[in-house]
Amino acid sequence: MVVEHKSYARVGFLGNPSDVYFGRAMSFSLANFWASVQLRPSDQLLIQPHPTHDLVSFQSIHHLVHRLDTEGYYGGVRLLMAICKVFYKHCQEKNIELNKGNFTLSYDTNIPRQTGLSGSSAIVCAALNCLLDFYNVRHLIKVEIRPNLILNAEKELGIVAGLQDRVVQVYGGLVYMDFSRENMDKLGHGIYMPMDVNLLPPLFLIYAENPSDSGKVHSTVRQRWLDGDEFIISSMNEVAGLAEKGKTVLLEKNYKELVNIMNRNFDLRRQMFGDKALGALNIKMVEVARSVGAAAKFTGSGGAVVAFCPEGPSQVSLLESACKEAGFTLQKISVVPSFLSEEESKSLITY
């Protein structure tokens, strides 16, 4: 039986990047972009390279170098291999018996590269879902644990990231997450609360065609946090608090206050990381949105921005014009509903 799953890009809406620092966050699944993985039974286990993303044949050396400069060295094959390894070892550790049989894994994606929309983890998440169904062990691996497996696969490859992206890609919809040290130490994961996607106001995605690398932004701040830097610790705590405030604001549909929370989230990130780390192009996307009065912040670590126009269609028109003039792509955001089954929803640990 052929198994196929999609996993969607995500928007880190509020609280990021405090998820990496025992904080809180709110994210949602972005229907505009996705990755899909297909698993077909086969005689041998085969990880199939993508004809575009795992390119090994080039027209010339100029083509090769241009490709590496714009796309980087890595496609999705390593991601598929890593999740197979992590999944297998987890099952061994938990005495979960896997049926015999081999398969061929292939993937496709339309998530723009290096836009901070979690394109890599989307591929890993879709592959994990295929493995869960192929081996018929979905009921044996709790939904709260699955984001950890995805993150562990990426850690195998040296990818720097937090849990929030993987949580929302497993859960779907809009999710509020608490990564407090107490929860992480006691449970091995955070406490995750799915929310009604209809609480979100109309939102817009801004991204650049040639964005910065989203994987290098956390480094210096994390070391300062580990060293006990008071400014970083207090700022990160405030960022985490914005997610909690955002949850209340959405439940009350107080969208005027949402503007302040979104803007403050970005301003704190900028103060902690500095303009050089964030990158001029990324900062410009936020400034273009703010120039027309829209609230704006990064969706992740850079490469794309989520914007909210509290004044409605007239302000959206101004944002469209400003983005076009600056050379940025603007899309209205569509949110994916929750993926959880009724049984999975009932099994969740709640506040």
Coordinates of N, CA, C and O in Angstrom, one line a residue, residues 28-29 36 46 64 72 112 136 157 170 212 231 234 248 250 325 331 335 346:
F28 N 1.1 28.7 13.9 CA 0.1 28.1 13.1 C 0.6 27.5 11.8 O 1.6 27.9 11.3
S29 N -0.2 26.6 11.3 CA 0.2 25.9 10.0 C -0.2 26.8 8.9 O -1.4 27.2 8.8
S36 N 5.5 17.2 0.7 CA 4.8 15.9 0.7 C 5.8 14.8 0.6 O 6.9 14.9 0.0
L46 N 15.0 2.3 -0.3 CA 15.6 3.3 -1.2 C 15.1 4.7 -0.8 O 13.9 4.9 -0.6
L64 N 26.6 25.0 -11.6 CA 26.8 24.4 -10.3 C 27.0 25.4 -9.2 O 26.4 25.3 -8.1
G72 N 22.2 26.2 -1.7 CA 23.0 25.5 -0.7 C 23.4 24.1 -1.1 O 23.1 23.7 -2.3
P112 N 9.3 27.9 0.0 CA 10.5 28.6 -0.4 C 11.7 28.4 0.5 O 11.5 28.4 1.7
N136 N 2.3 0.8 11.1 CA 1.1 0.7 11.9 C 1.4 0.9 13.4 O 1.0 0.1 14.3
L157 N 21.7 16.3 12.0 CA 22.3 16.9 10.8 C 22.9 18.3 11.1 O 23.3 19.0 10.3
V170 N 3.1 18.9 13.5 CA 2.5 17.6 13.9 C 1.0 17.9 14.2 O 0.1 17.1 13.8
S212 N 17.9 35.5 3.6 CA 19.1 35.1 4.3 C 18.9 33.7 4.8 O 17.8 33.2 4.8
F231 N 20.4 40.9 30.5 CA 19.6 41.6 29.5 C 18.9 40.5 28.6 O 17.7 40.6 28.3
S234 N 16.2 38.6 30.7 CA 15.0 39.3 30.9 C 14.2 39.6 29.6 O 13.0 39.5 29.6
T248 N -4.5 35.5 25.3 CA -5.6 36.2 25.9 C -6.2 37.2 24.9 O -7.5 37.2 24.8
L250 N -6.2 37.1 21.6 CA -7.0 36.4 20.6 C -8.3 35.9 21.1 O -9.3 35.9 20.4
E325 N 6.8 47.7 -4.6 CA 7.9 48.7 -4.8 C 9.2 48.2 -4.3 O 10.3 48.5 -4.9
Q331 N 1.6 37.6 0.1 CA 0.5 36.6 0.0 C -0.5 36.7 1.2 O 0.0 36.9 2.3
V335 N -4.7 29.4 6.8 CA -4.3 28.6 7.9 C -5.0 27.2 7.8 O -6.1 27.1 7.5
K346 N -8.1 14.0 22.7 CA -8.5 13.6 24.1 C -7.3 13.2 24.9 O -7.4 13.3 26.2

